[in-house]
Amino acid sequence: MLTVDAKLERFRAGSPPFRLDISIAVPPGITILFGPSGAGKSTVLDCIAGLARPDAGRIAAGGEVLFDSKAHVNGPPQTRGVAYVFQTLALFPHMNAAENVSYGLDRLPDQERTARVEEILGAFRVDKLRTRKPSEISGGERQRIALARSLVTQPRVLLLDEPLTGLQAELKAAIIEDLRAWNAARRIPILYVTHTREEVDALGERVIAMDHGRVVSEGTPIEVLEAPRRKWLAQAAGFENLLSGTVVDLREADGVMRVRLDDSRCEIEVPLGYAAVGHRVRVAIRAGDILLATSAPQGLSARNVIEGQIVAMETRGTLVRARVNCGVEFIVHLTPGATRTLELAGGRQVWLVLKTHSCHLVEQ
Amino acid sequence: MNMDALLLSLRLALCVSVILLAGGLPLAYSLAYSNWRGKFLLEAVVALPLVLPPTVLGFYVLLAMGPRGPLGKLWQMFFGHGLAFTFEGLVLASVLYSLPFAVQPLIASFESVDRKLLDASSVLGAGRLRTFWRVILPLSVPGVVTALVLSFAHTMGEFGVVLMVGGNLAGVTRTVSIDIYDHVQSLEYAEANRMAFVLLAFSFAVLSVVYGVNRQVGRQIGRRLWTAWTAK
């Protein structure tokens, strides 16, 4: 288990100070640290590795205290037993793959060192590249060697800072599989930083979402991404409709509130959130969660039925993207089949149906 | 031709370059990687010989080395003779005079090493010394070669400082440049020309060979770094 309590303040010329204030616990296995660039993800990793020093806090891994501002403990990076794979990988350009991997094992006798290097090169399927320099091998192979170099030291914790950026999905998945297999027996905490939704879906056991130096959400990928509480999280999670509005009515008994969308007479019902009448809110709705009807629907459980007109249709592969003007513009995703059957086209009058629970309140 | 003067110059240049490399590595390291408050003062001191007239530097070094100067007294105490007008004194003065030519290229090449490589090294358990030997130094080969060549060539060609500190003692402090000056003063142009031409040809040959080698090494390393960087 890795526990991190860290407070840190950095003053930067010409911009507001950056403040980091987090408290997280990372169990064995892969945990994703998710957030937009500038959220402080890499700073968290630097604090754990000892490359940055928090102003206050405590960091412990596997029962060992790595940093404790009160007890004046601040272990240097080389004694922390924390492995760190950087976004740039930072393989030593003048050493071949085997030399890179054995770099962290200088205290071992030759024979054991060679054995360990061979074992891990095999585990990450790069044993044929041992005499190649980093410049002579492909991106995916470099990533595997960087992983092997970090893990061969048998660290307490593994930190990965977007190490698989730029790789194809299949290659990524294969490397992740090898990493999981390696960690199955060892069960060390792995903190994996990313800002892309696909990696969260591919890796997802646990997600910690960060923004502006704070943890904003924590849980399974579904919990964190399906009910986004922040605008960037909504965008990252693929909510095509992000609408601003004003709360006009709270119905606490029903667990809902009504929101009037900006620049229109359009009102929708959304789940009750922390807001009062008159408050400005933002509502996120997935384009795929909206139903479209060509006549006014009746007898529906859905509370939000909005009349509008199709502005434009656009086919993207097996998906049709319709822009519908209801005073505000909605994006709706349809199948080509539905589009044909309903004879949908620009200018056609339609009704949009939104379930209350498909409308998510998002913090400004 | 005065072979003594030529050999003396070569010996002096060799001693100075070796000492400057040994001392320049830690000095350049601290200037490249540390960030203490008074660092700019040290930087200014290191660069001083670039702008000072050799006579000014030579004058103060001579005072320091004289029988009443701090260096002279210290030397007298340990070795039983003075420092001024000796080969050792000449070495010391030349080391100071050529300091920026050794330190500046080292700083430049240390600073060009990707900081992430240093972070990676320390996370992998290496202390500063090991990181220096295994990562920084191998990636700074062009800078090291440049530092060696420049301090060697600069010492070969120095005149003012030698004249101030060493005087003109045959076999002890009479270097090539002093010898040439002597011949010109005595209107022995043929002798002066022979010596000057040898120095010119030698300097050109050394510089060409070393820059040639250096460029290949530099290119090779540059290419490796470049590929690593562009493929990320």
XYZ file of C-alpha atoms in Angstrom:
596
model
C 0.000 0.000 0.000
C 1.203 3.461 -0.905
C -0.158 6.426 1.021
C 0.469 9.997 -0.003
C -0.421 13.122 1.926
C 1.221 16.074 0.287
C 0.872 19.816 0.324
C 3.008 21.920 -1.933
C 2.918 25.445 -3.265
C 4.906 26.646 -6.258
C 5.130 30.262 -7.274
C 5.461 30.861 -10.965
C 6.279 34.147 -12.611
C 3.300 35.614 -14.398
C 0.707 33.057 -13.373
C -1.182 32.211 -10.212
C 0.685 29.932 -7.786
C 0.228 26.205 -8.245
C -1.116 24.475 -5.151
C -1.057 20.760 -4.601
C -3.088 19.365 -1.744
C -3.868 15.684 -1.962
C -4.376 12.683 0.188
C -4.533 9.332 -1.595
C -4.077 5.665 -0.851
C -2.913 3.348 -3.609
C -3.533 -0.367 -3.053
C -1.533 -3.102 -4.841
C -2.397 -3.276 -8.546
C -2.895 -0.554 -11.115
C -4.436 2.748 -10.033
C -4.918 5.447 -12.633
C -4.191 9.066 -11.887
C -6.373 10.904 -14.356
C -6.573 14.592 -15.086
C -5.895 17.369 -17.569
C -2.358 18.581 -18.124
C -1.345 20.969 -15.392
C -3.504 19.202 -12.804
C -0.438 18.222 -10.811
C -0.241 14.518 -11.674
C 3.457 14.507 -12.473
C 4.181 16.580 -9.380
C 2.536 13.883 -7.270
C 4.803 11.269 -8.865
C 7.864 13.488 -8.356
C 6.984 13.850 -4.664
C 6.684 10.072 -4.260
C 9.973 9.439 -6.062
C 11.790 12.131 -4.089
C 12.443 14.357 -7.094
C 10.231 17.065 -5.588
C 9.857 17.913 -1.936
C 6.370 18.631 -0.557
C 6.094 21.581 1.830
C 4.270 19.338 4.264
C 2.871 15.847 4.448
C 3.764 12.193 4.737
C 4.502 9.558 2.107
C 4.826 5.890 2.970
C 5.132 2.753 0.888
C 5.187 -0.870 1.957
C 5.487 0.070 5.636
C 8.473 2.352 5.025
C 8.206 6.116 5.531
C 9.710 7.871 2.516
C 8.844 11.390 3.535
C 7.496 12.928 6.719
C 7.724 16.664 7.178
C 6.960 16.445 10.915
C 9.586 13.778 11.612
C 12.047 15.451 9.200
C 12.294 12.332 7.074
C 13.115 12.941 3.423
C 14.809 9.953 1.806
C 16.800 10.719 -1.351
C 15.440 9.234 -4.603
C 18.152 6.560 -4.782
C 17.124 4.931 -1.495
C 13.331 5.070 -1.820
C 12.843 1.869 -3.764
C 10.433 3.674 -6.050
C 10.581 2.884 -9.763
C 9.615 5.654 -12.145
C 9.045 5.441 -15.890
C 9.030 8.927 -17.392
C 6.965 10.066 -20.326
C 10.173 10.471 -22.337
C 11.335 7.093 -20.936
C 14.821 8.595 -20.328
C 16.685 5.522 -21.543
C 20.427 6.145 -21.473
C 21.265 6.759 -25.145
C 24.874 5.577 -24.866
C 24.016 2.204 -23.331
C 22.479 -0.825 -24.997
C 19.266 -2.422 -23.746
C 20.971 -4.844 -21.358
C 23.210 -2.106 -19.930
C 20.202 0.127 -19.445
C 18.306 -2.614 -17.633
C 21.235 -3.586 -15.411
C 21.961 0.036 -14.459
C 20.046 -0.186 -11.189
C 21.671 -3.483 -10.153
C 25.280 -2.400 -9.641
C 25.356 -3.695 -6.075
C 24.626 -7.261 -7.117
C 27.327 -9.809 -7.999
C 27.829 -10.209 -11.772
C 26.190 -13.601 -12.032
C 23.001 -12.628 -10.221
C 22.793 -9.365 -12.110
C 22.995 -11.120 -15.462
C 20.363 -13.633 -14.389
C 17.965 -10.917 -13.248
C 18.449 -8.905 -16.448
C 17.860 -11.966 -18.630
C 14.741 -12.904 -16.697
C 13.108 -9.509 -17.006
C 14.098 -9.008 -20.662
C 12.326 -12.316 -21.276
C 9.259 -11.323 -19.264
C 8.866 -8.178 -21.350
C 9.743 -9.965 -24.616
C 12.773 -7.841 -25.467
C 15.499 -10.456 -24.873
C 16.533 -10.330 -28.529
C 17.357 -6.630 -28.281
C 19.891 -6.811 -25.479
C 22.793 -5.410 -27.514
C 20.803 -2.711 -29.294
C 20.985 0.952 -28.407
C 17.715 2.834 -27.689
C 18.048 4.697 -30.991
C 18.053 1.402 -32.882
C 14.733 0.029 -31.666
C 11.057 0.864 -32.067
C 8.896 2.956 -29.755
C 7.035 0.009 -28.227
C 10.284 -1.856 -27.595
C 11.762 1.187 -25.932
C 8.745 1.334 -23.640
C 9.201 -2.325 -22.736
C 12.868 -1.776 -21.955
C 12.075 1.252 -19.804
C 9.566 -0.862 -17.858
C 12.058 -3.697 -17.495
C 14.764 -1.288 -16.308
C 12.473 0.071 -13.597
C 11.061 -3.239 -12.433
C 14.294 -5.239 -12.349
C 15.262 -3.359 -9.172
C 12.281 -4.972 -7.393
C 10.764 -1.663 -6.317
C 8.144 -1.107 -3.627
C 6.105 1.097 -5.926
C 5.948 1.689 -9.667
C 5.169 5.131 -11.056
C 4.278 5.483 -14.730
C 3.965 8.941 -16.258
C 2.049 8.473 -19.520
C 4.609 5.903 -20.626
C 2.527 4.480 -23.456
C 1.579 7.735 -25.141
C 1.764 7.495 -28.895
C 1.475 3.718 -29.108
C -1.245 1.893 -30.993
C -4.027 0.484 -28.857
C -3.102 -3.173 -29.498
C 0.544 -2.598 -28.657
C -0.515 -0.734 -25.535
C -2.792 -3.561 -24.480
C -0.024 -6.133 -25.027
C 2.432 -4.190 -22.877
C -0.180 -3.697 -20.171
C -0.847 -7.445 -20.213
C 2.851 -8.168 -19.652
C 2.917 -5.621 -16.851
C -0.125 -7.200 -15.194
C 1.416 -10.654 -15.544
C 4.632 -9.464 -13.960
C 2.774 -7.830 -11.107
C 0.429 -10.748 -10.476
C 2.908 -12.456 -8.158
C 4.416 -9.316 -6.646
C 1.349 -7.160 -6.069
C 3.045 -3.783 -5.762
C 1.068 -0.547 -6.062
C 1.315 0.906 -9.574
C 0.320 4.512 -10.106
C -0.369 5.180 -13.764
C -0.747 8.756 -14.950
C -2.770 9.497 -18.054
C -5.014 12.161 -19.488
C -6.741 10.002 -22.083
C -10.049 8.259 -21.624
C -9.018 5.205 -23.692
C -6.239 4.323 -21.292
C -8.604 4.580 -18.352
C -10.966 2.144 -20.055
C -8.130 -0.205 -21.008
C -6.474 -0.311 -17.606
C -9.257 0.542 -15.274
C -9.301 -1.002 -11.872
C -9.324 2.173 -9.882
C -9.238 5.797 -10.947
C -8.259 8.907 -9.039
C -9.233 12.062 -10.934
C -7.254 15.218 -10.228
C -7.718 18.832 -11.167
C -5.971 21.973 -9.996
C -3.818 20.054 -7.563
C -6.727 18.306 -5.839
C -8.473 14.978 -6.004
C -11.912 15.609 -7.507
C -13.197 12.081 -7.806
C -12.153 8.561 -6.910
C -13.510 5.106 -7.649
C -13.996 2.687 -10.520
C -13.757 4.131 -14.046
C -17.540 3.956 -14.332
C -18.114 5.822 -11.081
C -15.609 8.526 -11.967
C -16.354 8.993 -15.638
C -20.106 8.337 -15.869
C -21.052 11.043 -13.408
C -18.471 13.717 -14.093
C -18.345 16.532 -11.623
C -16.063 18.785 -13.591
C -16.238 20.254 -17.047
C -12.934 18.766 -18.263
C -13.913 15.381 -16.880
C -17.171 15.565 -18.831
C -15.311 16.452 -21.998
C -12.692 13.791 -21.434
C -15.389 11.224 -20.743
C -17.096 11.940 -24.047
C -20.141 14.029 -23.151
C -20.918 15.769 -26.417
C -23.552 18.072 -24.961
C -22.390 20.507 -22.324
C -25.161 23.032 -21.681
C -25.274 26.021 -19.361
C -28.437 26.966 -17.550
C -30.094 28.375 -14.446
C -31.901 26.423 -11.742
C -35.567 27.506 -11.740
C -37.178 25.022 -9.381
C -36.114 22.414 -6.789
C -38.357 19.395 -6.195
C -36.609 17.738 -3.325
C -39.378 15.186 -2.758
C -38.919 13.915 -6.320
C -35.125 14.185 -6.151
C -35.029 16.439 -9.184
C -34.683 20.057 -10.159
C -35.610 22.016 -13.253
C -32.993 23.906 -15.212
C -33.718 26.509 -17.859
C -31.102 26.305 -20.567
C -29.456 29.551 -21.633
C -30.863 31.531 -24.552
C -33.988 29.415 -24.849
C -37.320 28.675 -23.252
C -36.179 25.105 -22.981
C -36.439 23.595 -19.487
C -35.135 20.189 -18.513
C -35.390 18.085 -15.394
C -32.103 16.889 -13.907
C -31.201 14.955 -10.745
C -31.054 17.071 -7.604
C -27.599 18.517 -7.006
C -25.947 20.994 -4.696
C -27.632 24.049 -6.104
C -30.321 26.545 -5.189
C -32.874 28.372 -7.301
C -31.111 30.995 -9.403
C -27.786 29.154 -9.388
C -25.904 28.754 -12.639
C -25.197 25.125 -13.495
C -23.802 23.086 -16.358
C -25.458 19.925 -17.615
C -23.629 17.163 -19.466
C -25.537 14.770 -21.729
C -24.138 12.021 -23.958
C -25.240 12.279 -27.588
C -25.963 8.549 -27.515
C -28.305 8.889 -24.512
C -30.805 11.088 -26.373
C -33.822 9.516 -28.118
C -35.272 11.121 -31.201
C -38.912 10.905 -32.318
C -40.617 12.205 -35.438
C -43.971 12.814 -33.716
C -44.776 14.080 -30.235
C -44.248 11.042 -28.008
C -46.903 10.038 -25.449
C -46.983 7.906 -22.334
C -43.271 8.001 -21.661
C -41.553 7.714 -18.313
C -38.882 10.150 -19.500
C -39.585 13.607 -18.139
C -37.805 15.671 -20.742
C -39.411 15.936 -24.156
C -38.169 18.854 -26.196
C -39.372 19.962 -29.574
C -36.863 21.055 -32.191
C -35.681 20.968 -35.764
C -32.818 19.082 -37.387
C -30.163 21.536 -38.547
C -27.758 19.131 -40.190
C -26.909 15.456 -40.432
C -23.466 14.039 -40.836
C -22.510 10.387 -41.315
C -19.333 9.197 -39.645
C -18.777 5.532 -40.400
C -21.533 3.596 -38.664
C -22.716 6.625 -36.745
C -24.949 9.504 -37.775
C -24.473 12.757 -35.921
C -27.512 15.038 -35.973
C -27.523 18.643 -34.849
C -30.932 19.566 -33.501
C -31.993 23.111 -32.716
C -34.374 23.389 -29.762
C -33.495 26.966 -28.925
C -30.183 25.524 -27.852
C -28.426 23.061 -30.081
C -28.183 19.381 -29.129
C -25.937 16.759 -30.670
C -27.692 13.402 -31.102
C -26.110 10.154 -32.232
C -28.205 7.763 -34.339
C -27.631 4.627 -36.371
C -27.775 4.810 -40.193
C -30.703 2.350 -40.053
C -32.778 4.572 -37.775
C -31.972 7.555 -39.947
C -33.311 5.734 -43.040
C -36.415 4.319 -41.378
C -37.437 7.667 -39.878
C -36.481 9.490 -43.104
C -34.546 12.035 -41.113
C -33.057 14.988 -42.922
C -32.174 18.604 -42.339
C -35.227 20.815 -41.601
C -37.337 17.951 -40.235
C -39.308 18.636 -37.045
C -38.385 16.215 -34.254
C -38.793 15.626 -30.515
C -35.862 14.839 -28.260
C -36.394 12.587 -25.251
C -33.966 12.779 -22.317
C -34.090 10.604 -19.238
C -33.564 12.626 -16.088
C -30.658 10.438 -15.052
C -28.896 10.866 -18.386
C -28.479 14.530 -17.475
C -25.409 15.041 -15.308
C -24.667 18.134 -13.304
C -21.124 19.335 -13.808
C -19.208 21.871 -11.739
C -18.326 25.047 -13.557
C 65.945 25.785 -34.093
C 65.507 25.851 -30.347
C 64.158 22.394 -29.519
C 64.333 23.133 -25.779
C 61.779 25.908 -26.115
C 59.444 23.731 -28.180
C 59.665 20.801 -25.769
C 59.130 23.129 -22.826
C 55.998 24.582 -24.415
C 54.659 21.094 -25.106
C 55.398 19.956 -21.562
C 53.734 23.071 -20.131
C 50.646 22.705 -22.322
C 50.299 19.039 -21.426
C 50.588 19.670 -17.671
C 48.131 22.549 -17.836
C 45.512 20.636 -19.849
C 45.661 17.636 -17.542
C 45.368 19.777 -14.410
C 42.595 21.847 -15.955
C 40.629 18.756 -16.908
C 40.949 17.265 -13.423
C 39.993 20.521 -11.731
C 37.584 21.694 -14.408
C 35.269 18.674 -14.150
C 34.128 19.305 -10.536
C 34.128 23.068 -11.067
C 32.008 22.819 -14.221
C 29.733 20.294 -12.513
C 28.991 22.644 -9.641
C 28.459 25.577 -11.991
C 26.176 23.560 -14.272
C 24.043 21.806 -11.666
C 24.013 23.744 -8.431
C 21.957 26.815 -7.867
C 23.391 28.579 -4.875
C 23.043 32.273 -4.438
C 26.614 33.392 -5.011
C 27.099 31.256 -8.106
C 27.286 34.270 -10.408
C 30.417 35.455 -8.578
C 32.237 32.196 -9.269
C 31.075 32.348 -12.880
C 32.528 35.848 -13.173
C 35.831 34.749 -11.644
C 36.102 31.809 -14.031
C 35.442 34.055 -17.022
C 37.810 36.812 -15.877
C 40.895 35.627 -17.858
C 38.858 36.020 -21.048
C 38.716 39.793 -20.644
C 41.802 40.640 -18.574
C 44.988 41.613 -20.398
C 47.531 38.818 -19.736
C 49.855 41.376 -18.180
C 47.299 42.279 -15.518
C 46.704 38.628 -14.632
C 50.441 37.953 -14.784
C 51.208 40.927 -12.580
C 48.916 39.822 -9.751
C 49.992 36.198 -10.028
C 53.597 37.349 -9.841
C 52.845 39.357 -6.689
C 51.118 36.355 -5.116
C 54.034 34.112 -6.001
C 56.730 36.486 -4.876
C 58.733 35.838 -1.714
C 56.291 37.996 0.259
C 53.132 36.835 -1.528
C 50.880 34.199 0.105
C 51.515 31.563 -2.576
C 55.246 32.202 -2.617
C 55.484 31.853 1.172
C 53.452 28.656 1.170
C 55.592 27.169 -1.609
C 58.785 28.178 0.183
C 57.505 26.457 3.325
C 56.817 23.135 1.592
C 59.509 22.964 -1.087
C 62.281 25.209 0.171
C 62.389 27.493 -2.879
C 60.295 30.272 -4.361
C 57.596 29.889 -7.005
C 58.236 32.859 -9.272
C 60.407 32.226 -12.363
C 60.062 28.428 -12.058
C 58.311 25.891 -14.264
C 55.810 25.129 -11.472
C 54.982 28.820 -11.210
C 54.466 28.935 -14.945
C 52.094 25.951 -14.747
C 50.066 27.585 -12.015
C 49.761 30.892 -13.852
C 48.854 29.134 -17.100
C 46.181 27.080 -15.340
C 44.516 30.290 -14.166
C 44.928 31.925 -17.551
C 43.372 29.017 -19.483
C 40.661 28.214 -16.920
C 37.679 29.524 -18.926
C 38.816 27.628 -22.019
C 38.492 24.367 -20.119
C 35.486 25.141 -17.942
C 33.125 26.817 -20.418
C 32.910 23.885 -22.892
C 32.450 21.486 -19.981
C 29.590 23.545 -18.541
C 27.954 23.762 -21.947
C 28.084 20.023 -22.518
C 26.956 19.159 -18.966
C 23.995 21.486 -19.335
C 22.992 19.875 -22.588
C 22.534 16.465 -20.939
C 18.800 15.777 -20.571
C 17.860 16.300 -16.914
C 15.416 13.415 -17.070
C 18.382 11.073 -17.573
C 19.806 12.310 -14.286
C 16.436 11.823 -12.574
C 16.230 8.327 -14.044
C 19.708 7.538 -12.768
C 18.953 8.648 -9.215
C 15.616 6.837 -9.140
C 17.510 3.707 -10.220
C 19.640 4.009 -7.100
C 22.715 5.862 -8.328
C 24.281 8.606 -6.239
C 25.682 11.786 -7.745
C 29.173 10.419 -8.363
C 27.917 7.347 -10.168
C 25.483 9.425 -12.205
C 28.378 11.668 -13.171
C 30.669 8.825 -14.292
C 28.076 6.640 -15.953
C 25.730 9.190 -17.523
C 26.961 12.779 -17.599
C 30.588 12.188 -18.581
C 29.993 9.694 -21.414
C 27.399 12.049 -22.891
C 29.801 15.002 -22.597
C 32.713 13.550 -24.578
C 32.669 16.344 -27.188
C 32.833 18.943 -24.410
C 35.728 17.140 -22.706
C 37.686 16.915 -25.954
C 37.030 20.575 -26.706
C 38.143 21.579 -23.211
C 41.384 19.608 -23.578
C 42.165 21.002 -27.007
C 41.383 24.589 -26.166
C 43.404 24.623 -22.952
C 46.306 22.900 -24.695
C 46.302 25.283 -27.657
C 45.747 28.342 -25.525
C 48.706 27.438 -23.297
C 50.930 26.733 -26.297
C 50.290 30.216 -27.596
C 50.417 32.283 -24.413
C 52.950 35.068 -24.128
C 52.118 37.861 -21.710
C 51.545 35.763 -18.629
C 54.692 33.712 -19.267
C 56.761 36.811 -19.642
C 55.410 38.330 -16.417
C 55.569 35.215 -14.247
C 58.312 33.112 -15.818
C 60.683 35.637 -17.210
C 63.004 34.240 -19.831
C 65.150 31.438 -18.409
C 66.419 29.002 -21.049
C 65.096 25.473 -20.446
C 63.012 26.572 -17.457
C 60.584 29.235 -18.602
C 61.617 30.179 -22.133
C 58.674 28.884 -24.149
C 58.277 28.982 -27.923
C 56.504 32.322 -27.979
C 59.176 33.949 -25.796
C 61.874 32.402 -27.976
C 60.305 33.864 -31.101
C 60.074 37.262 -29.434
C 63.763 37.014 -28.482
C 64.808 36.257 -32.044
C 62.746 39.109 -33.431
C 64.268 41.492 -30.874
C 67.742 40.404 -32.024
C 66.653 40.801 -35.673
C 67.181 37.034 -36.279
C 64.178 36.812 -38.586
C 65.153 33.506 -40.171
C 65.302 31.790 -36.773
C 62.055 33.472 -35.686
C 60.343 32.375 -38.869
C 61.408 28.745 -38.485
C 60.057 28.616 -34.941
C 56.886 30.508 -35.754
C 56.158 28.279 -38.711
C 56.630 25.119 -36.638
C 54.200 26.484 -34.041
C 51.694 27.457 -36.698
C 51.840 24.076 -38.440
C 51.699 22.169 -35.162
C 48.715 24.121 -33.831
C 46.832 23.726 -37.056
C 47.520 19.991 -37.221
C 46.448 19.366 -33.618
C 43.292 21.407 -33.956
C 42.299 19.760 -37.241
C 42.775 16.250 -35.932
C 40.925 16.887 -32.722
C 38.049 18.833 -34.239
C 37.716 16.101 -36.855
C 37.483 13.402 -34.206
C 35.300 15.557 -32.030
C 32.839 16.231 -34.781
C 32.387 12.529 -35.448
C 31.903 11.738 -31.790
C 29.650 14.736 -31.388
C 27.563 13.801 -34.370
C 27.198 10.257 -33.216
C 25.965 11.289 -29.782
C 23.869 14.056 -31.242
C 22.213 11.582 -33.564
C 21.442 9.149 -30.755
C 19.902 11.833 -28.579
C 17.970 13.189 -31.493
C 16.467 9.831 -32.401
C 15.495 9.181 -28.818
C 13.894 12.572 -28.557
C 11.990 12.523 -31.807
C 10.675 9.002 -31.325
C 9.047 9.641 -27.969
